Short mmCIF file of C-alpha atoms in Angstrom, two decimals:
data_model
loop_
_atom_site.label_atom_id
_atom_site.label_comp_id
_atom_site.label_asym_id
_atom_site.label_seq_id
_atom_site.Cartn_x
_atom_site.Cartn_y
_atom_site.Cartn_z
CA MET D 1 -20.01 36.78 -23.29
CA LYS D 2 -22.07 33.26 -22.73
CA LEU D 3 -21.05 31.16 -19.79
CA ASN D 4 -22.28 28.07 -18.41
CA ILE D 5 -21.43 28.01 -14.53
CA LEU D 6 -20.97 25.25 -12.16
CA TYR D 7 -21.53 25.57 -8.29
CA PHE D 8 -20.71 22.22 -6.64
CA ALA D 9 -20.92 21.33 -3.06
CA ALA D 10 -20.66 24.89 -0.08
CA THR D 11 -20.41 27.28 -3.21
CA ARG D 12 -24.03 25.76 -4.46
CA ASP D 13 -25.59 25.46 -1.18
CA THR D 14 -24.59 29.70 -1.27
CA VAL D 15 -25.74 30.76 -4.33
CA GLY D 16 -28.72 28.56 -4.01
CA MET D 17 -28.31 26.72 -7.26
CA ASP D 18 -26.35 23.37 -8.92
CA GLY D 19 -24.96 26.14 -12.29
CA GLU D 20 -26.68 28.81 -14.17
CA THR D 21 -25.41 30.90 -18.01
CA ARG D 22 -25.16 34.39 -17.94
CA ASP D 23 -24.11 36.46 -20.36
CA PHE D 24 -21.34 38.78 -19.24
CA PRO D 25 -20.93 42.44 -20.96
CA ALA D 26 -17.13 43.31 -22.78
CA GLY D 27 -14.75 43.80 -20.21
CA VAL D 28 -15.32 39.97 -18.22
CA ALA D 29 -12.27 38.67 -19.70
CA THR D 30 -11.17 37.00 -15.69
CA VAL D 31 -12.30 33.97 -13.46
CA ALA D 32 -11.85 36.90 -11.16
CA ASP D 33 -13.49 39.19 -13.68
CA VAL D 34 -16.60 37.11 -13.55
CA LEU D 35 -16.85 36.52 -9.58
CA ALA D 36 -16.94 40.52 -9.34
CA ALA D 37 -19.73 40.41 -11.90
CA LEU D 38 -21.87 38.37 -9.80
CA GLU D 39 -21.04 39.44 -6.92
CA ARG D 40 -22.54 42.54 -8.12
CA GLU D 41 -25.47 40.23 -8.53
CA GLY D 42 -26.57 39.26 -5.32
CA GLU D 43 -25.77 38.72 -2.01
CA GLN D 44 -25.69 35.14 -2.21
CA TYR D 45 -22.93 35.03 -4.46
CA ARG D 46 -20.81 37.89 -2.36
CA ALA D 47 -21.76 35.28 0.29
CA ALA D 48 -20.61 32.13 -1.91
CA PHE D 49 -17.11 34.86 -3.15
CA ALA D 50 -16.72 36.26 -0.20
CA GLU D 51 -13.01 34.65 0.43
CA PRO D 52 -11.82 33.32 -3.21
CA SER D 53 -8.95 31.69 -1.54
CA CYS D 54 -11.36 28.97 -0.73
CA LEU D 55 -12.42 28.78 -3.59
CA ARG D 56 -11.03 26.46 -7.42
CA PHE D 57 -11.91 27.37 -10.54
CA ALA D 58 -12.54 25.31 -13.87
CA LEU D 59 -12.77 25.98 -17.98
CA ASP D 60 -13.71 23.47 -19.21
CA GLN D 61 -13.50 21.04 -16.85
CA VAL D 62 -9.52 22.27 -16.07
CA PHE D 63 -8.87 23.26 -13.41
CA VAL D 64 -7.04 26.30 -13.54
CA GLY D 65 -6.22 30.02 -11.28
CA ILE D 66 -8.53 33.20 -10.83
CA ASP D 67 -6.72 35.27 -13.23
CA ALA D 68 -7.19 32.33 -15.74
CA PRO D 69 -9.03 33.94 -19.84
CA VAL D 70 -12.42 33.06 -20.25
CA ARG D 71 -13.76 33.03 -23.69
CA ASP D 72 -17.40 32.92 -24.96
CA GLY D 73 -19.77 28.90 -24.51
CA ALA D 74 -16.81 27.95 -21.95
CA GLU D 75 -17.90 25.77 -18.74
CA LEU D 76 -16.89 27.23 -15.60
CA GLY D 77 -16.74 25.05 -12.34
CA ILE D 78 -17.18 27.38 -8.86
CA PHE D 79 -15.64 25.10 -6.74
CA PRO D 80 -14.22 24.52 -2.32
CA PRO D 81 -11.17 22.72 -2.23
CA VAL D 82 -11.43 19.35 -3.20
CA THR D 83 -12.00 16.31 -0.39
CA GLY D 84 -12.88 12.90 -1.93
CA GLY D 85 -10.53 9.90 -1.72
CA MET C 1 -3.94 0.02 -17.86
CA ILE C 2 -4.82 1.70 -14.96
CA ARG C 3 -9.20 1.72 -15.31
CA THR C 4 -10.76 4.50 -14.50
CA SER C 5 -14.67 4.07 -12.34
CA VAL C 6 -16.84 6.68 -11.00
CA GLN C 7 -20.34 4.92 -10.31
CA ALA C 8 -23.08 5.76 -7.04
CA GLU C 9 -23.10 1.37 -6.70
CA ALA C 10 -20.56 -0.37 -4.60
CA PHE C 11 -17.76 -2.56 -6.25
CA ASP C 12 -15.74 -5.69 -4.65
CA ALA C 13 -12.88 -4.90 -4.14
CA ALA C 14 -12.10 -9.34 -4.12
CA ALA C 15 -12.97 -9.37 -7.74
CA GLU C 16 -10.89 -6.75 -8.83
CA LEU C 17 -7.63 -7.21 -6.76
CA ALA C 18 -8.87 -10.63 -8.13
CA ALA C 19 -8.53 -9.02 -11.31
CA LEU C 20 -4.83 -7.60 -11.09
CA GLY C 21 -3.03 -10.28 -10.71
CA GLY C 22 -1.43 -11.46 -13.42
CA ASP C 23 -0.32 -15.37 -14.71
CA GLY C 24 4.17 -14.33 -13.19
CA ASP C 25 4.60 -10.90 -14.04
CA ALA C 26 3.93 -9.19 -11.30
CA GLY C 27 5.24 -9.77 -7.99
CA ALA C 28 3.47 -7.09 -6.36
CA LEU C 29 -0.51 -5.97 -5.15
CA VAL C 30 -0.84 -3.20 -3.32
CA SER C 31 -4.57 -2.11 -3.06
CA PHE C 32 -6.69 0.86 -0.93
CA THR C 33 -9.35 0.75 -0.05
CA GLY C 34 -11.11 4.47 1.60
CA LEU C 35 -13.49 3.91 3.74
CA VAL C 36 -16.57 6.72 5.75
CA ARG C 37 -14.89 6.74 9.25
CA GLY C 38 -18.41 7.52 11.58
CA GLU C 39 -20.18 6.73 14.83
CA PRO C 40 -23.52 4.36 13.65
CA GLY C 41 -26.34 6.22 12.17
CA SER C 42 -23.76 8.75 11.02
CA THR C 43 -24.13 9.62 6.44
CA LEU C 44 -21.70 10.30 4.72
CA GLU C 45 -22.76 12.24 1.17
CA LEU C 46 -20.12 12.50 -2.24
CA GLN C 47 -20.70 15.02 -4.45
CA HIS C 48 -18.87 15.07 -7.46
CA TYR C 49 -18.29 17.09 -11.24
CA PRO C 50 -19.62 14.57 -14.07
CA GLY C 51 -17.41 14.76 -16.70
CA MET C 52 -14.88 16.51 -15.09
CA THR C 53 -14.09 13.81 -12.36
CA GLU C 54 -13.75 11.36 -15.60
CA ARG C 55 -11.18 13.32 -17.14
CA GLN C 56 -9.04 13.50 -13.29
CA LEU C 57 -9.28 9.80 -12.56
CA ASP C 58 -7.92 9.42 -16.17
CA ALA C 59 -5.22 11.96 -15.94
CA ILE C 60 -4.28 10.80 -12.37
CA ALA C 61 -4.12 7.44 -12.94
CA GLY C 62 -2.56 8.22 -16.59
CA GLU C 63 0.22 10.03 -14.69
CA ALA C 64 0.83 7.20 -12.33
CA ALA C 65 1.31 4.23 -15.06
CA GLU C 66 4.59 7.01 -16.29
CA ARG C 67 6.39 7.84 -13.18
CA PHE C 68 5.66 3.72 -11.88
CA ALA C 69 5.96 0.29 -13.41
CA VAL C 70 2.46 -0.80 -13.27
CA LEU C 71 1.58 -3.47 -15.54
CA ARG C 72 -2.51 -2.50 -14.00
CA GLY C 73 -4.06 -0.22 -12.11
CA ARG C 74 -7.69 -0.06 -11.23
CA VAL C 75 -9.26 3.38 -9.85
CA ILE C 76 -12.60 3.36 -8.77
CA HIS C 77 -14.24 5.90 -6.93
CA ARG C 78 -17.75 6.89 -5.74
CA TYR C 79 -20.28 9.25 -5.45
CA GLY C 80 -24.14 9.38 -3.28
CA LEU C 81 -24.64 8.81 -0.28
CA LEU C 82 -22.52 6.76 2.88
CA HIS C 83 -23.03 4.82 5.49
CA PRO C 84 -19.81 4.21 8.09
CA GLY C 85 -17.93 1.37 6.70
CA ASP C 86 -18.78 1.13 3.43
CA ALA C 87 -16.18 1.68 0.50
CA ILE C 88 -15.63 5.40 -0.75
CA VAL C 89 -13.16 4.27 -2.88
CA PHE C 90 -10.50 1.79 -3.83
CA VAL C 91 -7.23 2.14 -6.26
CA ALA C 92 -5.04 -1.16 -6.97
CA VAL C 93 -1.57 -1.15 -8.72
CA ALA C 94 -0.24 -4.95 -10.43
CA SER C 95 3.86 -4.60 -10.52
CA PRO C 96 6.89 -6.82 -11.22
CA HIS C 97 7.95 -5.42 -7.30
CA ARG C 98 7.37 -4.08 -4.40
CA GLY C 99 8.08 -0.39 -4.43
CA ASP C 100 6.39 0.41 -7.57
CA ALA C 101 3.46 -0.89 -6.30
CA PHE C 102 3.36 1.00 -3.06
CA ASP C 103 4.65 4.02 -4.50
CA ALA C 104 2.40 4.12 -7.56
CA ALA C 105 -1.29 3.03 -5.03
CA ARG C 106 0.21 5.15 -2.64
CA PHE C 107 0.43 8.40 -5.36
CA LEU C 108 -3.29 7.99 -7.49
CA MET C 109 -4.85 8.72 -3.59
CA ASP C 110 -2.52 11.35 -2.86
CA TRP C 111 -3.18 13.13 -6.35
CA LEU C 112 -7.36 11.68 -5.64
CA LYS C 113 -7.15 13.76 -2.29
CA THR C 114 -6.51 16.78 -4.24
CA LYS C 115 -6.80 16.83 -8.31
CA ALA C 116 -10.87 14.43 -8.23
CA PRO C 117 -13.65 17.38 -7.93
CA PHE C 118 -14.87 15.46 -4.99
CA TRP C 119 -16.94 17.34 -1.94
CA LYS C 120 -17.86 15.03 1.50
CA ARG C 121 -20.98 16.46 3.50
CA GLU C 122 -21.46 14.51 7.02
CA THR C 123 -24.02 14.27 8.71
CA ARG C 124 -24.14 13.18 12.84
CA PRO C 125 -26.41 11.14 13.76
CA ASP C 126 -28.44 14.74 15.73
CA GLY C 127 -29.25 16.06 11.84
CA THR C 128 -26.64 18.42 11.64
CA ALA C 129 -24.51 17.94 8.33
CA HIS C 130 -21.60 20.08 7.41
CA TRP C 131 -18.65 19.85 4.84
CA VAL C 132 -15.77 18.57 5.22
CA GLU C 133 -13.14 20.55 5.40
CA ALA C 134 -9.94 19.45 2.35
CA GLN C 135 -6.77 19.26 5.02
CA ALA C 136 -4.00 20.93 4.79
CA ALA C 137 -1.52 17.40 5.31
CA ASP C 138 -3.76 16.13 1.77
CA ASN C 139 -1.70 19.02 0.23
CA GLU C 140 1.08 18.47 1.94
CA ALA C 141 1.97 14.80 0.97
CA ALA C 142 0.38 15.34 -3.25
CA ALA C 143 3.09 18.90 -3.07
CA LEU C 144 6.05 15.63 -1.80
CA TRP C 145 5.17 14.37 -5.65
CA ASP C 146 5.84 17.59 -7.03
CA MET T 1 -4.19 -6.95 16.84
CA ILE T 2 -2.52 -8.65 13.50
CA ARG T 3 -3.08 -11.65 13.66
CA THR T 4 -0.11 -13.85 11.72
CA SER T 5 0.28 -16.88 9.46
CA VAL T 6 3.11 -19.64 8.12
CA GLN T 7 0.76 -21.58 6.25
CA ALA T 8 1.44 -24.27 2.47
CA GLU T 9 -2.23 -23.89 1.95
CA ALA T 10 -2.84 -20.56 -0.02
CA PHE T 11 -4.69 -17.98 1.12
CA ASP T 12 -8.42 -16.38 0.91
CA ALA T 13 -6.92 -11.82 -0.06
CA ALA T 14 -10.41 -11.69 -0.84
CA ALA T 15 -12.16 -12.44 2.83
CA GLU T 16 -9.37 -12.18 5.09
CA LEU T 17 -9.36 -7.87 3.46
CA ALA T 18 -13.13 -7.79 3.85
CA ALA T 19 -12.47 -8.77 7.78
CA LEU T 20 -10.55 -6.16 8.96
CA GLY T 21 -12.83 -3.43 7.15
CA GLY T 22 -14.21 -2.84 9.70
CA ASP T 23 -17.51 -0.35 10.86
CA GLY T 24 -17.00 2.84 11.19
CA ASP T 25 -13.19 3.22 13.11
CA ALA T 26 -10.92 2.58 9.86
CA GLY T 27 -10.30 4.83 7.02
CA ALA T 28 -8.22 3.59 5.12
CA LEU T 29 -7.33 -0.48 4.45
CA VAL T 30 -4.20 -1.38 2.14
CA SER T 31 -3.45 -4.49 1.11
CA PHE T 32 0.45 -6.05 -0.18
CA THR T 33 0.34 -9.72 -1.83
CA GLY T 34 3.19 -10.25 -3.31
CA LEU T 35 2.90 -13.23 -6.52
CA VAL T 36 5.07 -15.51 -7.70
CA ARG T 37 6.85 -14.56 -11.53
CA GLY T 38 8.43 -16.52 -13.24
CA GLU T 39 8.19 -17.58 -16.80
CA PRO T 40 4.73 -20.76 -17.43
CA GLY T 41 6.37 -23.80 -16.58
CA SER T 42 9.02 -22.43 -13.62
CA THR T 43 8.79 -23.78 -9.94
CA LEU T 44 9.51 -21.81 -6.55
CA GLU T 45 9.93 -23.84 -3.29
CA LEU T 46 9.28 -22.33 -0.03
CA GLN T 47 11.51 -23.05 2.60
CA HIS T 48 11.49 -22.34 5.63
CA TYR T 49 11.95 -22.44 9.87
CA PRO T 50 9.64 -23.97 11.51
CA GLY T 51 9.04 -22.31 14.97
CA MET T 52 11.61 -19.58 13.66
CA THR T 53 9.12 -17.55 11.45
CA GLU T 54 6.64 -17.86 13.75
CA ARG T 55 8.05 -16.28 16.70
CA GLN T 56 9.22 -13.43 13.88
CA LEU T 57 6.09 -12.99 12.04
CA ASP T 58 4.64 -11.82 15.64
CA ALA T 59 7.59 -9.53 17.09
CA ILE T 60 7.32 -7.84 12.87
CA ALA T 61 3.68 -7.64 13.28
CA GLY T 62 3.81 -6.83 17.04
CA GLU T 63 7.45 -3.65 16.31
CA ALA T 64 4.09 -2.42 13.04
CA ALA T 65 1.67 -2.05 15.88
CA GLU T 66 3.75 -0.25 17.85
CA ARG T 67 5.30 2.28 15.71
CA PHE T 68 2.13 2.56 13.23
CA ALA T 69 -1.74 3.56 14.33
CA VAL T 70 -3.24 0.08 13.23
CA LEU T 71 -6.24 -1.03 14.30
CA ARG T 72 -6.48 -4.67 13.16
CA GLY T 73 -3.25 -6.38 10.50
CA ARG T 74 -3.69 -9.50 9.02
CA VAL T 75 -0.02 -11.12 7.55
CA ILE T 76 0.27 -14.82 5.84
CA HIS T 77 2.82 -16.36 4.69
CA ARG T 78 2.85 -19.72 2.07
CA TYR T 79 5.29 -21.59 2.14
CA GLY T 80 6.17 -25.51 0.08
CA LEU T 81 5.43 -25.57 -3.98
CA LEU T 82 3.94 -22.24 -5.80
CA HIS T 83 2.88 -21.35 -9.07
CA PRO T 84 4.22 -18.15 -11.39
CA GLY T 85 0.93 -16.05 -9.98
CA ASP T 86 0.36 -18.19 -6.81
CA ALA T 87 0.82 -15.54 -3.74
CA ILE T 88 3.21 -16.50 -1.51
CA VAL T 89 2.66 -13.06 0.74
CA PHE T 90 -0.40 -11.20 2.24
CA VAL T 91 -0.49 -8.53 4.58
CA ALA T 92 -2.55 -5.97 5.44
CA VAL T 93 -3.48 -2.71 7.78
CA ALA T 94 -7.03 -0.90 8.40
CA SER T 95 -5.57 2.12 9.66
CA PRO T 96 -7.62 5.47 10.68
CA HIS T 97 -6.10 6.89 7.89
CA ARG T 98 -4.41 7.04 5.17
CA GLY T 99 -0.25 7.57 5.91
CA ASP T 100 -0.05 5.04 8.99
CA ALA T 101 -2.28 1.86 6.77
CA PHE T 102 0.62 2.01 3.94
CA ASP T 103 3.09 2.94 6.12
CA ALA T 104 2.21 -0.20 8.44
CA ALA T 105 1.84 -2.69 4.96
CA ARG T 106 5.47 -1.63 3.49
CA PHE T 107 7.46 -1.70 7.04
CA LEU T 108 5.37 -5.30 7.53
CA MET T 109 6.47 -5.94 4.17
CA ASP T 110 10.25 -4.37 4.67
CA TRP T 111 10.33 -5.92 7.50
CA LEU T 112 9.29 -9.36 6.48
CA LYS T 113 12.09 -9.71 3.14
CA THR T 114 15.13 -9.11 5.38
CA LYS T 115 13.85 -10.77 9.27
CA ALA T 116 11.71 -14.09 8.15
CA PRO T 117 13.07 -17.23 8.07
CA PHE T 118 12.18 -18.26 4.71
CA TRP T 119 14.51 -18.74 1.44
CA LYS T 120 13.29 -18.93 -1.96
CA ARG T 121 14.38 -22.16 -4.32
CA GLU T 122 13.81 -21.28 -7.93
CA THR T 123 13.49 -24.30 -11.10
CA ARG T 124 13.53 -23.76 -14.20
CA PRO T 125 10.88 -25.17 -17.38
CA ASP T 126 14.48 -26.50 -18.03
CA GLY T 127 14.76 -28.20 -15.31
CA THR T 128 17.38 -26.28 -13.49
CA ALA T 129 17.75 -25.06 -10.16
CA HIS T 130 19.02 -22.15 -8.15
CA TRP T 131 18.16 -21.01 -4.41
CA VAL T 132 17.54 -17.08 -4.80
CA GLU T 133 19.80 -14.37 -4.35
CA ALA T 134 18.94 -12.69 -0.91
CA GLN T 135 18.52 -8.91 -2.29
CA ALA T 136 21.01 -5.35 -1.24
CA ALA T 137 18.03 -3.14 -2.11
CA ASP T 138 15.70 -5.42 0.16
CA ASN T 139 18.18 -4.36 2.66
CA GLU T 140 18.64 -1.11 2.05
CA ALA T 141 15.18 -0.77 2.55
CA ALA T 142 15.10 -2.28 5.73
CA ALA T 143 17.72 -0.49 7.24
CA LEU T 144 14.96 2.86 6.53
CA TRP T 145 12.91 2.42 9.04
CA ASP T 146 16.18 1.88 11.53
CA MET K 1 28.40 -29.71 25.40
CA LYS K 2 25.04 -30.21 22.81
CA LEU K 3 24.03 -28.68 20.61
CA ASN K 4 21.37 -29.22 18.37
CA ILE K 5 21.75 -27.24 14.68
CA LEU K 6 19.94 -26.51 12.39
CA TYR K 7 20.87 -26.12 8.93
CA PHE K 8 19.03 -24.63 5.74
CA ALA K 9 18.94 -23.33 1.75
CA ALA K 10 21.89 -24.25 0.15
CA THR K 11 23.61 -24.22 3.53
CA ARG K 12 20.90 -27.40 4.00
CA ASP K 13 22.20 -29.07 0.46
CA THR K 14 26.09 -28.15 1.52
CA VAL K 15 26.32 -29.50 4.62
CA GLY K 16 24.14 -32.42 3.51
CA MET K 17 20.71 -32.49 6.33
CA ASP K 18 18.85 -31.55 7.68
CA GLY K 19 20.54 -31.33 10.91
CA GLU K 20 22.31 -32.73 13.49
CA THR K 21 22.60 -32.96 16.86
CA ARG K 22 26.40 -32.87 18.85
CA ASP K 23 28.79 -32.67 21.24
CA PHE K 24 31.25 -30.50 21.32
CA PRO K 25 34.83 -30.14 23.52
CA ALA K 26 35.32 -27.74 26.14
CA GLY K 27 36.78 -24.26 24.28
CA VAL K 28 34.06 -24.26 22.20
CA ALA K 29 32.63 -21.26 22.65
CA THR K 30 30.36 -18.75 20.52
CA VAL K 31 29.02 -19.50 17.28
CA ALA K 32 31.88 -19.16 15.13
CA ASP K 33 34.01 -21.70 17.16
CA VAL K 34 31.42 -24.06 16.59
CA LEU K 35 31.42 -23.27 12.99
CA ALA K 36 35.45 -24.70 13.58
CA ALA K 37 34.96 -27.06 14.98
CA LEU K 38 32.57 -27.91 12.39
CA GLU K 39 34.71 -27.63 9.69
CA ARG K 40 37.66 -29.29 11.30
CA GLU K 41 35.09 -32.54 10.89
CA GLY K 42 34.04 -32.45 6.98
CA GLU K 43 35.03 -31.15 3.75
CA GLN K 44 30.59 -30.40 3.62
CA TYR K 45 31.94 -27.54 6.09
CA ARG K 46 34.00 -26.17 4.70
CA ALA K 47 32.44 -25.99 2.01
CA ALA K 48 29.08 -24.52 3.42
CA PHE K 49 30.64 -22.08 5.81
CA ALA K 50 33.22 -20.32 3.26
CA GLU K 51 32.03 -17.19 3.63
CA PRO K 52 31.63 -16.91 6.82
CA SER K 53 30.11 -13.32 6.41
CA CYS K 54 27.10 -15.45 3.43
CA LEU K 55 26.12 -16.10 6.73
CA ARG K 56 23.22 -15.72 9.29
CA PHE K 57 22.88 -17.40 12.28
CA ALA K 58 19.67 -17.81 14.96
CA LEU K 59 20.51 -19.54 18.68
CA ASP K 60 17.41 -20.90 20.13
CA GLN K 61 14.84 -18.61 16.75
CA VAL K 62 16.13 -15.76 17.52
CA PHE K 63 18.54 -13.92 15.54
CA VAL K 64 22.48 -13.85 16.65
CA GLY K 65 26.42 -12.52 15.81
CA ILE K 66 28.90 -15.04 14.69
CA ASP K 67 30.53 -14.05 18.08
CA ALA K 68 27.40 -15.05 19.63
CA PRO K 69 28.34 -17.33 23.35
CA VAL K 70 26.54 -20.67 22.41
CA ARG K 71 25.92 -22.17 25.47
CA ASP K 72 24.73 -25.91 26.46
CA GLY K 73 21.00 -28.07 24.75
CA ALA K 74 20.69 -24.58 22.72
CA GLU K 75 19.28 -24.78 19.15
CA LEU K 76 21.73 -23.39 16.46
CA GLY K 77 20.85 -22.89 13.12
CA ILE K 78 22.45 -21.74 10.45
CA PHE K 79 21.76 -20.46 7.16
CA PRO K 80 22.22 -18.78 3.90
CA PRO K 81 20.98 -14.55 4.11
CA VAL K 82 16.68 -15.10 3.96
CA THR K 83 14.73 -14.03 0.90
CA GLY K 84 10.96 -14.71 2.08
CA GLY K 85 8.28 -11.98 1.01
#
């Protein structure tokens, strides 16, 4: 399952890139599964996702919770709480 | 009905305000301008999520138009590098009566603060920088409209 | 700190707004413009109580500055003959944060409506005229600040 | 006791003048007394003051109630509820 992942703000700084397109193995079904899979890939992900309650997620540009199901080809945004306005 | 823009360029709040007045349908025009606070020499960088930002601003504007009597409205949010005193965000609403104009403008700002994907990074005059933390008060303000 | 004016002349809301922004102390600037509602050809005449009007506007402005965090503010109220779409009243407040700016602007308008000695007389296109009645809703809005 | 009385809006229209300076006899001590004294002077006053609960008063440009004491030389404003803003 392929996802286009985008990182913003402090999450972008910690992961070290704006975004990436990645293939995930079968069994990665939710946003939480994606985080867990990435954390296995390296320290930068473990640091960025250390406090999932301080992260926000968007699937295809719509806010979702950490348990939202992901589907092939989706755009997943991962970022801290927003601070605009 | 409430037009939204996301842009790096400065905007002309005066011209935007003037465009909303109308010729007798509106009795009340409320505007909010958000300004960069900070000591001279500090800067503020606004990052955003292109695509999602536009969608969210339109969704928030649509919700405001549904909840309140809004004749015309305008939302502008900037991104990029800003300096103290610069305008970041502009919200304006023309309504028949003042209650709706005040409520709609405040609602737009409260929802923008918690639902529009922008992030602020502050750089002090000495060069140290940090991402601005989200405020619990902003979540509480937004929750009052639920 | 909140400057007030009573005048027959039109005012430049844009210039007034621009003058309040500051250079980094204010994070929020809220403005309210009250406009004449009505069909084309109708007119609105505003009578006031010279002397008392100025005193009341200053008293209301002083109360707002005491209740809310206000860095700078402006109140302008017109009198005389006005037409649909004309601006009657302008209130603007610059504050560190948006809550105070919204609250102070709304407070100023709610108190102006019930405590500033102005009276509106509406003339319809057919020439019939009447003094506008005070609204119970305005008294209720003002009472919420007691 | 001399008072400078000012009328505004519908009250002005009904009384038929912007204002007047008038001498009142001893015993006229409050705003209510002033209204009663004027009502004895003519129909225009009786019409203008018919519903005192729909009138507002200012003594020397400060809002007062109908029972406020008046003093010699004061400025008394009589008018309907305000409708500015």
